[in-house]
Amino acid sequence: MKAIRVVAAIAVSLSLGTLATTVNASAATASKQVKALETSLAELQDSLTWQGSAGATYPAVDTAVDQTLENLDRVQRKHPAAVPQAAIFESQLVRLASEADYWVRVTAESGYAPGVLDTVSNVQAGLKEWWTETGEIRKNLRKPATLRPARPVVPSLATVDATTRPGTVFSDAQEKNALQMVVVPPGSYTAGATEEEQETFGVPTVRRHFERPQKEVTVGKPIAVGRTEVTVGQFKQFVKETGYQPAQGMRTWLANEDSLLQFRPDLNYLNPGFPQTDDDPVVGITKNDAEAFAAWMSERTGEKYRLPTEGEWEYVARGGAQTPFFWGEDVEDAGQYANTYDEDAYAANRFSIIGSGEWAHVENVHDGFKHTAPVGSFKPNAFGLYDMTGNAREFVADAWVDSQAGATPDASVRHGEAPFVVLRGGAWAYQPQNLRVAYRNGYLSSETRTNMFGFRLVRDL
C-alpha cells in the first residue's frame, strides 16, 4: 500500500508540474500576443499623421489597422481574458478600417481631387480624432470593462402605442431628467430643396447636389420623437450610472480670429469651450456616444430607442411644412423659433474662416444667446418639437451619401460607402442658409464631434 501511495504521489506531482508548465506557457503566449497587439496599435497611432495628402496618408493607415485587427482577433480567440474590452475596441477599429479602405480606393481613382468635404483641414481633423481614439484604446487595452448595466426605471403611468393620439407628450420614466417624447403621426413629404430655394439663400454650388433631387418620402407609421434634444443633464446621468467614457476632444471654430474647424483635444462634453447649463443640449459627443445613450434608454425602459433615420428627421423637422424653414419663408423670423448665429452670437464670437472672411450671421435678430440655449427656449414646430433647427445639429442613423438621388421612399436607413456621419439641422453658430430644413451635410470620419453637434432620439411605437 505504501508503494501504491508513493507511486500515486509521484503521478500527482508530475501532473501538477505539467499543468503549471502548460499554464506558464499559455500565460507567456498570451503576454507575447498582447505585446504584439500593443505594438501594432502604436504603429497604427503613428500612421494617423498627415503626410501631405489623403492619398499619401491612408495606405499606411489601411495596412496598420488591418494588422491591428488581425492581432486583436488572435488574442480574442486564444486568450479572451487578456483584453477584456476587445469587442468594443474591435467595433471601433472595424469602422476605421472601412474608412481607410474608402480613402485608399477613392484617392487612387483617376482624376481624384479634394472636394468640399475632404479639404485638408477636414481630413487632418479626422486623423486627429482617430489618433485620439487609438490612444484611448492603447491606454485601456488591458483594463477591465467599466460599463455597468442599466438600472430599470420607475415606469411612468403612460400607456403609449401606435394608436395613441398624435401630439401626446409622455415619458417612459418617473425621474427628474425624464426624456419627454411626442407622438408624431405617419405622413409624406418632399425631401430636399428646390433650385429656387437654393438660389434664394445662396447655397454654394459645390453643395447643392447634397439637397437634390427632390424625392417623395413616406413615414408609414407613427413614431415617438424627443420633444427636445438630449440635454447635458440627461447625458451626465447616463455617464454616472453606467461608467461610460464619452469621446475626448472635439472640433471647434476659434472665436474672434481667422480659423478653420480644428480639433482641440482638451475639450469634452462637460467643457465644450463655453458655459452650459444642465438644460442645454449636450454637444461634443460622437454618433457612437449618441447610440450608446439610446441603447441605455432601451435597456432601462424596455422600449426601443434609437437615432432617427435621415428620412424621419426631415419629416418631423418640417412638421408638415414644405417651406425653407418649418416656420415659413423668412429667415428673420428665426429669433422666435431657433437659437442661431444671430447678432448676439455674432457679437460674442465673430467667427472668421481663413481665406473666406467672416461667417455670415442672421442679421437684425437677437435671441439673447451667445452659444447654446436651454432646450425648449423657442417656439416648437407644428408637431410640438423644439429646436428642430438651431441650437445643436443632430446626428441621424444613416451613413453619408452625397445626394438625395438615393433617398429611401420609406424613410429607412441609407448605407453609404463608409460609416461617415450625417448631420441635420442648423446650430447656434451656423449661417442663415444652414437653418433650412433641407440643409444636410456629412463629415468623412465616424468619430467626428464638434461643439455644435448633439442629438435627439426617437422611440418605436
Short mmCIF file of C-alpha atoms in Angstrom, two decimals:
data_model
loop_
_atom_site.label_atom_id
_atom_site.label_comp_id
_atom_site.label_asym_id
_atom_site.label_seq_id
_atom_site.Cartn_x
_atom_site.Cartn_y
_atom_site.Cartn_z
CA MET A 1 0.00 0.00 0.00
CA LYS A 2 2.86 2.33 0.83
CA ALA A 3 4.34 1.73 -2.61
CA ILE A 4 1.00 2.48 -4.25
CA ARG A 5 0.72 5.77 -2.30
CA VAL A 6 4.26 6.74 -3.34
CA VAL A 7 3.54 6.00 -7.00
CA ALA A 8 0.28 7.94 -6.78
CA ALA A 9 2.03 10.90 -5.15
CA ILE A 10 4.65 10.91 -7.88
CA ALA A 11 1.92 10.82 -10.56
CA VAL A 12 0.08 13.75 -8.98
CA SER A 13 3.31 15.70 -8.66
CA LEU A 14 4.16 15.10 -12.30
CA SER A 15 0.62 16.05 -13.34
CA LEU A 16 0.74 19.29 -11.36
CA GLY A 17 4.14 20.07 -12.79
CA THR A 18 2.85 19.53 -16.31
CA LEU A 19 -0.19 21.72 -15.57
CA ALA A 20 2.00 24.50 -14.17
CA THR A 21 4.23 24.30 -17.22
CA THR A 22 1.17 24.48 -19.51
CA VAL A 23 -0.28 27.43 -17.60
CA ASN A 24 3.03 29.26 -17.65
CA ALA A 25 3.44 28.59 -21.36
CA SER A 26 -0.10 29.82 -22.02
CA ALA A 27 0.50 32.97 -19.97
CA ALA A 28 3.74 33.60 -21.84
CA THR A 29 1.97 33.15 -25.18
CA ALA A 30 -0.84 35.49 -24.12
CA SER A 31 1.67 38.10 -22.98
CA LYS A 32 3.56 37.82 -26.26
CA GLN A 33 0.40 38.19 -28.33
CA VAL A 34 -0.88 41.16 -26.32
CA LYS A 35 2.51 42.84 -26.71
CA ALA A 36 2.25 42.28 -30.47
CA LEU A 37 -1.18 43.90 -30.34
CA GLU A 38 0.21 46.85 -28.39
CA THR A 39 2.98 47.26 -30.95
CA SER A 40 0.52 47.26 -33.84
CA LEU A 41 -1.67 49.79 -32.03
CA ALA A 42 1.35 52.07 -31.57
CA GLU A 43 2.16 51.74 -35.27
CA LEU A 44 -1.47 52.45 -36.13
CA GLN A 45 -1.49 55.59 -34.00
CA ASP A 46 1.77 56.73 -35.62
CA SER A 47 0.25 56.20 -39.08
CA LEU A 48 -2.63 58.57 -38.28
CA THR A 49 -0.45 61.55 -39.15
CA TRP A 50 -0.93 63.84 -42.14
CA GLN A 51 1.50 63.09 -44.96
CA GLY A 52 0.63 65.95 -47.29
CA SER A 53 -2.49 64.43 -48.86
CA ALA A 54 -5.15 61.85 -48.11
CA GLY A 55 -3.73 59.66 -50.87
CA ALA A 56 -0.29 59.68 -49.28
CA THR A 57 -1.62 59.23 -45.73
CA TYR A 58 -4.19 56.43 -45.81
CA PRO A 59 -2.35 53.46 -47.37
CA ALA A 60 -0.23 53.21 -44.21
CA VAL A 61 -3.34 53.57 -42.05
CA ASP A 62 -5.06 50.84 -44.06
CA THR A 63 -2.15 48.44 -43.57
CA ALA A 64 -1.74 49.26 -39.89
CA VAL A 65 -5.41 48.89 -38.95
CA ASP A 66 -5.67 45.55 -40.76
CA GLN A 67 -2.65 44.26 -38.83
CA THR A 68 -4.10 45.53 -35.57
CA LEU A 69 -7.42 43.80 -36.21
CA GLU A 70 -5.60 40.58 -37.07
CA ASN A 71 -3.66 40.74 -33.80
CA LEU A 72 -6.78 41.61 -31.82
CA ASP A 73 -8.67 38.70 -33.37
CA ARG A 74 -5.87 36.33 -32.40
CA VAL A 75 -5.96 37.49 -28.79
CA GLN A 76 -9.76 37.29 -28.67
CA ARG A 77 -9.79 33.71 -29.94
CA LYS A 78 -6.94 32.30 -27.88
CA HIS A 79 -6.80 34.49 -24.76
CA PRO A 80 -10.16 36.30 -24.40
CA ALA A 81 -9.48 37.42 -20.83
CA ALA A 82 -6.29 39.24 -21.81
CA VAL A 83 -8.18 42.16 -23.42
CA PRO A 84 -11.48 42.45 -21.51
CA GLN A 85 -12.90 45.20 -23.77
CA ALA A 86 -11.87 43.55 -27.02
CA ALA A 87 -15.36 43.60 -28.55
CA ILE A 88 -15.67 47.35 -28.02
CA PHE A 89 -12.21 48.02 -29.46
CA GLU A 90 -12.92 45.77 -32.41
CA SER A 91 -16.09 47.70 -33.36
CA GLN A 92 -14.13 50.95 -33.34
CA LEU A 93 -11.26 49.57 -35.40
CA VAL A 94 -13.61 47.98 -37.94
CA ARG A 95 -15.05 51.45 -38.58
CA LEU A 96 -11.57 52.87 -39.03
CA ALA A 97 -10.69 50.03 -41.41
CA SER A 98 -13.77 50.77 -43.50
CA GLU A 99 -12.85 54.45 -43.66
CA ALA A 100 -9.23 53.71 -44.58
CA ASP A 101 -10.40 51.38 -47.37
CA TYR A 102 -12.60 54.20 -48.68
CA TRP A 103 -9.79 56.73 -48.72
CA VAL A 104 -7.35 54.37 -50.42
CA ARG A 105 -9.89 53.46 -53.08
CA VAL A 106 -11.17 56.98 -53.79
CA THR A 107 -7.81 58.76 -53.82
CA ALA A 108 -6.45 56.16 -56.25
CA GLU A 109 -9.16 56.90 -58.81
CA SER A 110 -8.12 58.74 -61.94
CA GLY A 111 -8.91 62.44 -61.70
CA TYR A 112 -9.47 62.47 -57.94
CA ALA A 113 -9.40 65.96 -56.48
CA PRO A 114 -10.35 67.02 -52.94
CA GLY A 115 -13.87 68.39 -52.66
CA VAL A 116 -15.82 70.44 -50.15
CA LEU A 117 -15.89 67.64 -47.54
CA ASP A 118 -12.33 66.36 -47.88
CA THR A 119 -10.43 69.59 -47.53
CA VAL A 120 -7.01 69.41 -45.93
CA SER A 121 -8.32 70.79 -42.63
CA ASN A 122 -11.22 68.30 -42.54
CA VAL A 123 -9.03 65.28 -43.27
CA GLN A 124 -6.46 66.43 -40.72
CA ALA A 125 -9.17 66.83 -38.08
CA GLY A 126 -10.45 63.33 -38.83
CA LEU A 127 -6.96 61.93 -38.38
CA LYS A 128 -6.65 63.69 -35.01
CA GLU A 129 -9.99 62.26 -33.90
CA TRP A 130 -8.83 58.75 -34.74
CA TRP A 131 -5.36 59.37 -33.27
CA THR A 132 -7.09 60.28 -30.00
CA GLU A 133 -9.38 57.25 -30.10
CA THR A 134 -6.49 54.88 -30.88
CA GLY A 135 -4.61 56.34 -27.92
CA GLU A 136 -7.60 55.62 -25.69
CA ILE A 137 -7.64 52.01 -26.88
CA ARG A 138 -3.92 51.67 -26.10
CA LYS A 139 -4.41 53.16 -22.64
CA ASN A 140 -7.33 50.90 -21.79
CA LEU A 141 -6.18 47.75 -23.61
CA ARG A 142 -5.64 45.59 -20.52
CA LYS A 143 -8.19 47.29 -18.27
CA PRO A 144 -11.48 45.61 -17.32
CA ALA A 145 -14.72 46.90 -18.76
CA THR A 146 -16.11 49.84 -16.80
CA LEU A 147 -19.64 49.73 -18.16
CA ARG A 148 -22.32 48.93 -15.62
CA PRO A 149 -25.72 47.54 -16.67
CA ALA A 150 -28.62 49.96 -16.79
CA ARG A 151 -30.91 50.12 -13.78
CA PRO A 152 -34.59 49.67 -14.61
CA VAL A 153 -36.53 52.91 -14.41
CA VAL A 154 -39.53 53.62 -12.25
CA PRO A 155 -42.08 53.37 -15.06
CA SER A 156 -44.45 56.21 -15.74
CA LEU A 157 -48.19 55.69 -15.84
CA ALA A 158 -48.31 56.43 -19.59
CA THR A 159 -49.56 53.74 -21.93
CA VAL A 160 -48.43 54.62 -25.41
CA ASP A 161 -48.62 52.65 -28.65
CA ALA A 162 -49.32 53.13 -32.36
CA THR A 163 -52.95 54.07 -31.60
CA THR A 164 -52.04 56.92 -29.22
CA ARG A 165 -53.27 60.34 -30.29
CA PRO A 166 -50.66 62.37 -32.24
CA GLY A 167 -49.27 65.22 -30.19
CA THR A 168 -49.37 63.24 -26.94
CA VAL A 169 -46.40 64.09 -24.72
CA PHE A 170 -45.15 61.33 -22.47
CA SER A 171 -42.12 59.89 -20.65
CA ASP A 172 -41.30 56.25 -20.02
CA ALA A 173 -39.68 57.02 -16.67
CA GLN A 174 -40.57 58.84 -13.50
CA GLU A 175 -37.39 60.82 -12.83
CA LYS A 176 -36.11 64.37 -12.69
CA ASN A 177 -34.38 64.27 -16.09
CA ALA A 178 -37.01 62.18 -17.85
CA LEU A 179 -36.78 62.21 -21.62
CA GLN A 180 -40.03 63.71 -22.94
CA MET A 181 -41.35 62.22 -26.15
CA VAL A 182 -44.05 63.38 -28.57
CA VAL A 183 -46.20 61.07 -30.69
CA VAL A 184 -45.88 62.04 -34.38
CA PRO A 185 -48.36 60.68 -36.94
CA PRO A 186 -47.40 58.98 -40.21
CA GLY A 187 -47.30 61.05 -43.37
CA SER A 188 -45.50 62.05 -46.54
CA TYR A 189 -43.35 64.98 -47.64
CA THR A 190 -40.98 66.11 -50.38
CA ALA A 191 -37.39 65.71 -49.27
CA GLY A 192 -34.71 68.14 -50.40
CA ALA A 193 -34.68 71.69 -51.71
CA THR A 194 -35.88 73.36 -54.87
CA GLU A 195 -33.39 75.11 -57.13
CA GLU A 196 -35.21 78.36 -56.38
CA GLU A 197 -34.72 77.88 -52.63
CA GLN A 198 -31.03 77.20 -53.06
CA GLU A 199 -30.60 80.25 -55.24
CA THR A 200 -32.54 82.49 -52.85
CA PHE A 201 -30.44 81.53 -49.85
CA GLY A 202 -27.09 81.41 -51.62
CA VAL A 203 -26.31 77.73 -51.20
CA PRO A 204 -22.79 77.21 -52.63
CA THR A 205 -22.86 75.46 -55.99
CA VAL A 206 -20.49 72.72 -54.77
CA ARG A 207 -23.01 71.76 -52.06
CA ARG A 208 -26.28 71.98 -53.97
CA HIS A 209 -26.30 68.34 -55.07
CA PHE A 210 -26.38 67.34 -51.38
CA GLU A 211 -30.03 68.53 -51.31
CA ARG A 212 -31.06 67.42 -54.81
CA PRO A 213 -33.01 65.94 -56.49
CA GLN A 214 -36.20 66.24 -54.51
CA LYS A 215 -37.83 62.94 -53.60
CA GLU A 216 -41.21 61.92 -52.22
CA VAL A 217 -40.77 60.17 -48.88
CA THR A 218 -43.38 58.48 -46.67
CA VAL A 219 -43.07 57.71 -42.96
CA GLY A 220 -45.58 54.90 -42.86
CA LYS A 221 -46.24 54.53 -39.16
CA PRO A 222 -46.36 56.76 -36.08
CA ILE A 223 -43.21 57.23 -34.03
CA ALA A 224 -42.39 58.98 -30.78
CA VAL A 225 -39.79 61.74 -31.14
CA GLY A 226 -37.75 63.51 -28.49
CA ARG A 227 -39.55 66.75 -27.66
CA THR A 228 -36.11 68.35 -27.34
CA GLU A 229 -32.51 67.49 -27.97
CA VAL A 230 -30.87 65.33 -25.28
CA THR A 231 -29.54 67.64 -22.58
CA VAL A 232 -26.25 67.89 -20.72
CA GLY A 233 -28.04 66.77 -17.53
CA GLN A 234 -29.54 63.70 -19.17
CA PHE A 235 -26.19 62.71 -20.66
CA LYS A 236 -24.47 63.24 -17.29
CA GLN A 237 -26.96 60.84 -15.71
CA PHE A 238 -26.15 58.23 -18.36
CA VAL A 239 -22.40 58.57 -17.76
CA LYS A 240 -22.77 58.49 -13.97
CA GLU A 241 -24.99 55.41 -13.90
CA THR A 242 -23.09 53.34 -16.47
CA GLY A 243 -19.47 54.46 -16.20
CA TYR A 244 -19.49 55.11 -19.94
CA GLN A 245 -16.48 57.04 -21.24
CA PRO A 246 -17.52 59.60 -23.91
CA ALA A 247 -15.16 60.85 -26.57
CA GLN A 248 -12.42 63.27 -25.56
CA GLY A 249 -11.62 66.31 -27.70
CA MET A 250 -13.73 67.99 -30.39
CA ARG A 251 -13.59 70.27 -33.41
CA THR A 252 -14.33 73.97 -32.84
CA TRP A 253 -14.16 77.31 -34.55
CA LEU A 254 -11.95 79.79 -32.74
CA ALA A 255 -13.76 82.96 -31.70
CA ASN A 256 -12.56 86.40 -32.81
CA GLU A 257 -9.85 85.16 -35.16
CA ASP A 258 -9.39 83.59 -38.58
CA SER A 259 -9.63 79.84 -38.14
CA LEU A 260 -10.83 76.54 -39.52
CA LEU A 261 -12.92 73.91 -37.77
CA GLN A 262 -10.00 72.38 -35.89
CA PHE A 263 -9.62 69.62 -33.32
CA ARG A 264 -8.96 70.63 -29.70
CA PRO A 265 -8.00 67.62 -27.52
CA ASP A 266 -8.60 69.50 -24.24
CA LEU A 267 -12.37 69.81 -24.69
CA ASN A 268 -15.16 67.35 -23.89
CA TYR A 269 -18.91 67.30 -23.40
CA LEU A 270 -18.53 68.87 -19.94
CA ASN A 271 -16.33 71.64 -21.35
CA PRO A 272 -17.20 72.43 -24.98
CA GLY A 273 -15.39 75.75 -24.86
CA PHE A 274 -18.28 77.82 -23.48
CA PRO A 275 -20.54 77.64 -20.41
CA GLN A 276 -23.62 75.45 -20.45
CA THR A 277 -26.37 74.55 -18.01
CA ASP A 278 -27.71 71.04 -17.47
CA ASP A 279 -30.70 72.11 -19.59
CA ASP A 280 -28.60 72.94 -22.65
CA PRO A 281 -28.21 70.36 -25.43
CA VAL A 282 -25.23 68.09 -24.94
CA VAL A 283 -22.57 68.72 -27.60
CA GLY A 284 -19.09 67.42 -28.34
CA ILE A 285 -20.25 63.82 -28.40
CA THR A 286 -19.89 61.32 -31.26
CA LYS A 287 -22.55 59.38 -33.08
CA ASN A 288 -21.24 56.33 -31.23
CA ASP A 289 -21.83 58.13 -27.91
CA ALA A 290 -25.37 59.01 -29.00
CA GLU A 291 -26.10 55.40 -29.94
CA ALA A 292 -24.73 54.23 -26.58
CA PHE A 293 -27.16 56.62 -24.85
CA ALA A 294 -30.01 55.21 -26.96
CA ALA A 295 -29.04 51.64 -26.03
CA TRP A 296 -29.03 52.64 -22.35
CA MET A 297 -32.52 54.14 -22.67
CA SER A 298 -33.73 50.98 -24.38
CA GLU A 299 -32.26 48.70 -21.72
CA ARG A 300 -33.62 50.66 -18.78
CA THR A 301 -37.14 51.16 -20.17
CA GLY A 302 -37.69 48.00 -22.19
CA GLU A 303 -38.66 50.13 -25.20
CA LYS A 304 -36.74 50.62 -28.46
CA TYR A 305 -34.94 53.99 -28.51
CA ARG A 306 -32.69 54.92 -31.42
CA LEU A 307 -31.44 57.74 -33.60
CA PRO A 308 -33.93 58.86 -36.25
CA THR A 309 -33.23 57.96 -39.84
CA GLU A 310 -32.46 60.89 -42.10
CA GLY A 311 -35.84 60.49 -43.81
CA GLU A 312 -37.65 60.51 -40.46
CA TRP A 313 -35.64 63.52 -39.28
CA GLU A 314 -36.62 65.72 -42.22
CA TYR A 315 -40.25 64.64 -41.93
CA VAL A 316 -40.56 65.51 -38.24
CA ALA A 317 -38.48 68.69 -38.66
CA ARG A 318 -40.79 70.02 -41.36
CA GLY A 319 -43.85 69.45 -39.22
CA GLY A 320 -45.99 69.33 -42.33
CA ALA A 321 -44.36 72.38 -43.99
CA GLN A 322 -42.67 72.47 -47.40
CA THR A 323 -41.21 75.94 -46.88
CA PRO A 324 -37.46 76.51 -46.43
CA PHE A 325 -37.93 76.83 -42.66
CA PHE A 326 -40.56 74.99 -40.66
CA TRP A 327 -41.98 78.38 -39.69
CA GLY A 328 -42.18 79.72 -43.22
CA GLU A 329 -40.14 81.62 -45.80
CA ASP A 330 -38.44 84.35 -43.76
CA VAL A 331 -35.14 83.70 -42.01
CA GLU A 332 -35.70 86.89 -39.99
CA ASP A 333 -38.37 85.01 -38.01
CA ALA A 334 -35.70 82.64 -36.68
CA GLY A 335 -35.50 84.59 -33.42
CA GLN A 336 -38.86 83.12 -32.40
CA TYR A 337 -38.08 79.53 -33.35
CA ALA A 338 -34.35 78.83 -33.30
CA ASN A 339 -31.17 79.61 -31.44
CA THR A 340 -28.85 80.53 -34.27
CA TYR A 341 -25.87 82.63 -35.24
CA ASP A 342 -27.74 85.89 -34.75
CA GLU A 343 -26.50 89.35 -33.75
CA ASP A 344 -25.83 88.22 -30.16
CA ALA A 345 -23.78 85.14 -31.10
CA TYR A 346 -22.01 87.12 -33.81
CA ALA A 347 -21.00 89.92 -31.43
CA ALA A 348 -19.58 87.42 -28.94
CA ASN A 349 -17.73 85.18 -31.40
CA ARG A 350 -17.16 86.82 -34.80
CA PHE A 351 -16.15 83.54 -36.39
CA SER A 352 -13.95 84.05 -39.43
CA ILE A 353 -12.80 81.43 -41.92
CA ILE A 354 -9.23 81.56 -43.17
CA GLY A 355 -9.35 82.76 -46.76
CA SER A 356 -13.12 83.40 -46.77
CA GLY A 357 -13.74 86.13 -44.23
CA GLU A 358 -16.39 86.38 -41.54
CA TRP A 359 -19.07 83.74 -41.14
CA ALA A 360 -22.44 85.14 -42.25
CA HIS A 361 -24.98 85.68 -39.47
CA VAL A 362 -28.72 86.23 -39.22
CA GLU A 363 -28.95 89.98 -39.25
CA ASN A 364 -31.41 92.06 -37.20
CA VAL A 365 -32.25 89.09 -34.98
CA HIS A 366 -31.46 88.99 -31.25
CA ASP A 367 -32.29 85.74 -29.45
CA GLY A 368 -30.27 86.55 -26.33
CA PHE A 369 -27.86 83.61 -26.51
CA LYS A 370 -24.16 83.65 -27.36
CA HIS A 371 -23.80 79.89 -27.59
CA THR A 372 -26.28 77.05 -26.94
CA ALA A 373 -29.57 77.79 -25.20
CA PRO A 374 -31.58 75.70 -22.75
CA VAL A 375 -33.68 73.32 -24.82
CA GLY A 376 -37.23 74.43 -25.48
CA SER A 377 -36.41 78.14 -25.21
CA PHE A 378 -38.10 78.91 -28.53
CA LYS A 379 -41.40 78.08 -30.21
CA PRO A 380 -41.92 74.49 -31.37
CA ASN A 381 -42.88 73.34 -34.85
CA ALA A 382 -46.34 72.05 -35.73
CA PHE A 383 -45.56 68.60 -34.31
CA GLY A 384 -44.67 70.12 -30.93
CA LEU A 385 -40.90 69.57 -31.34
CA TYR A 386 -38.39 72.17 -30.16
CA ASP A 387 -35.06 73.22 -31.69
CA MET A 388 -35.52 71.18 -34.86
CA THR A 389 -33.13 73.64 -36.42
CA GLY A 390 -30.66 75.75 -34.48
CA ASN A 391 -29.13 75.14 -31.04
CA ALA A 392 -27.30 71.86 -31.89
CA ARG A 393 -27.05 69.96 -35.14
CA GLU A 394 -28.29 66.40 -34.82
CA PHE A 395 -26.82 63.01 -35.72
CA VAL A 396 -29.05 60.63 -37.66
CA ALA A 397 -28.81 56.86 -38.13
CA ASP A 398 -27.77 56.94 -41.80
CA ALA A 399 -24.26 56.94 -43.24
CA TRP A 400 -23.33 59.81 -45.56
CA VAL A 401 -24.47 59.70 -49.20
CA ASP A 402 -23.75 62.91 -51.08
CA SER A 403 -27.09 63.42 -52.85
CA GLN A 404 -30.81 62.84 -52.42
CA ALA A 405 -30.88 60.61 -55.51
CA GLY A 406 -30.87 57.51 -53.32
CA ALA A 407 -33.20 58.83 -50.63
CA THR A 408 -35.32 55.89 -49.49
CA PRO A 409 -39.02 56.41 -50.25
CA ASP A 410 -39.99 54.74 -46.96
CA ALA A 411 -37.56 56.81 -44.81
CA SER A 412 -35.48 53.73 -43.99
CA VAL A 413 -31.76 53.93 -43.24
CA ARG A 414 -29.33 54.61 -46.08
CA HIS A 415 -25.91 52.99 -46.08
CA GLY A 416 -23.01 54.86 -47.62
CA GLU A 417 -19.61 53.68 -48.84
CA ALA A 418 -18.16 54.09 -45.34
CA PRO A 419 -19.65 54.78 -41.88
CA PHE A 420 -19.30 58.56 -42.27
CA VAL A 421 -21.77 60.63 -40.28
CA VAL A 422 -24.73 62.71 -41.42
CA LEU A 423 -25.86 65.81 -39.51
CA ARG A 424 -29.18 67.58 -39.95
CA GLY A 425 -30.45 70.95 -38.76
CA GLY A 426 -28.61 74.21 -38.14
CA ALA A 427 -26.80 75.19 -34.96
CA TRP A 428 -26.06 78.13 -32.67
CA ALA A 429 -23.04 79.01 -34.83
CA TYR A 430 -24.49 78.29 -38.29
CA GLN A 431 -25.16 80.84 -41.01
CA PRO A 432 -28.70 81.60 -42.30
CA GLN A 433 -28.74 79.21 -45.28
CA ASN A 434 -27.97 76.32 -42.92
CA LEU A 435 -31.15 76.82 -40.92
CA ARG A 436 -33.20 75.49 -43.83
CA VAL A 437 -34.82 72.12 -43.18
CA ALA A 438 -33.38 70.73 -46.43
CA TYR A 439 -29.80 71.52 -45.37
CA ARG A 440 -27.74 68.36 -44.99
CA ASN A 441 -24.06 67.73 -44.60
CA GLY A 442 -21.66 64.88 -43.92
CA TYR A 443 -18.30 64.52 -42.24
CA LEU A 444 -15.83 61.95 -43.53
CA SER A 445 -14.97 60.50 -40.14
CA SER A 446 -17.27 58.40 -37.96
CA GLU A 447 -15.54 59.85 -34.88
CA THR A 448 -16.46 63.45 -35.74
CA ARG A 449 -17.57 65.62 -32.83
CA THR A 450 -17.85 69.39 -32.52
CA ASN A 451 -19.26 71.86 -30.02
CA MET A 452 -22.21 72.30 -32.39
CA PHE A 453 -23.30 68.64 -32.71
CA GLY A 454 -25.85 66.92 -30.47
CA PHE A 455 -28.78 64.52 -30.94
CA ARG A 456 -32.36 63.63 -30.18
CA LEU A 457 -33.92 60.19 -30.08
CA VAL A 458 -36.98 58.51 -31.49
CA ARG A 459 -38.85 55.63 -29.86
CA ASP A 460 -40.66 52.96 -31.81
CA LEU A 461 -44.35 52.55 -31.02
#
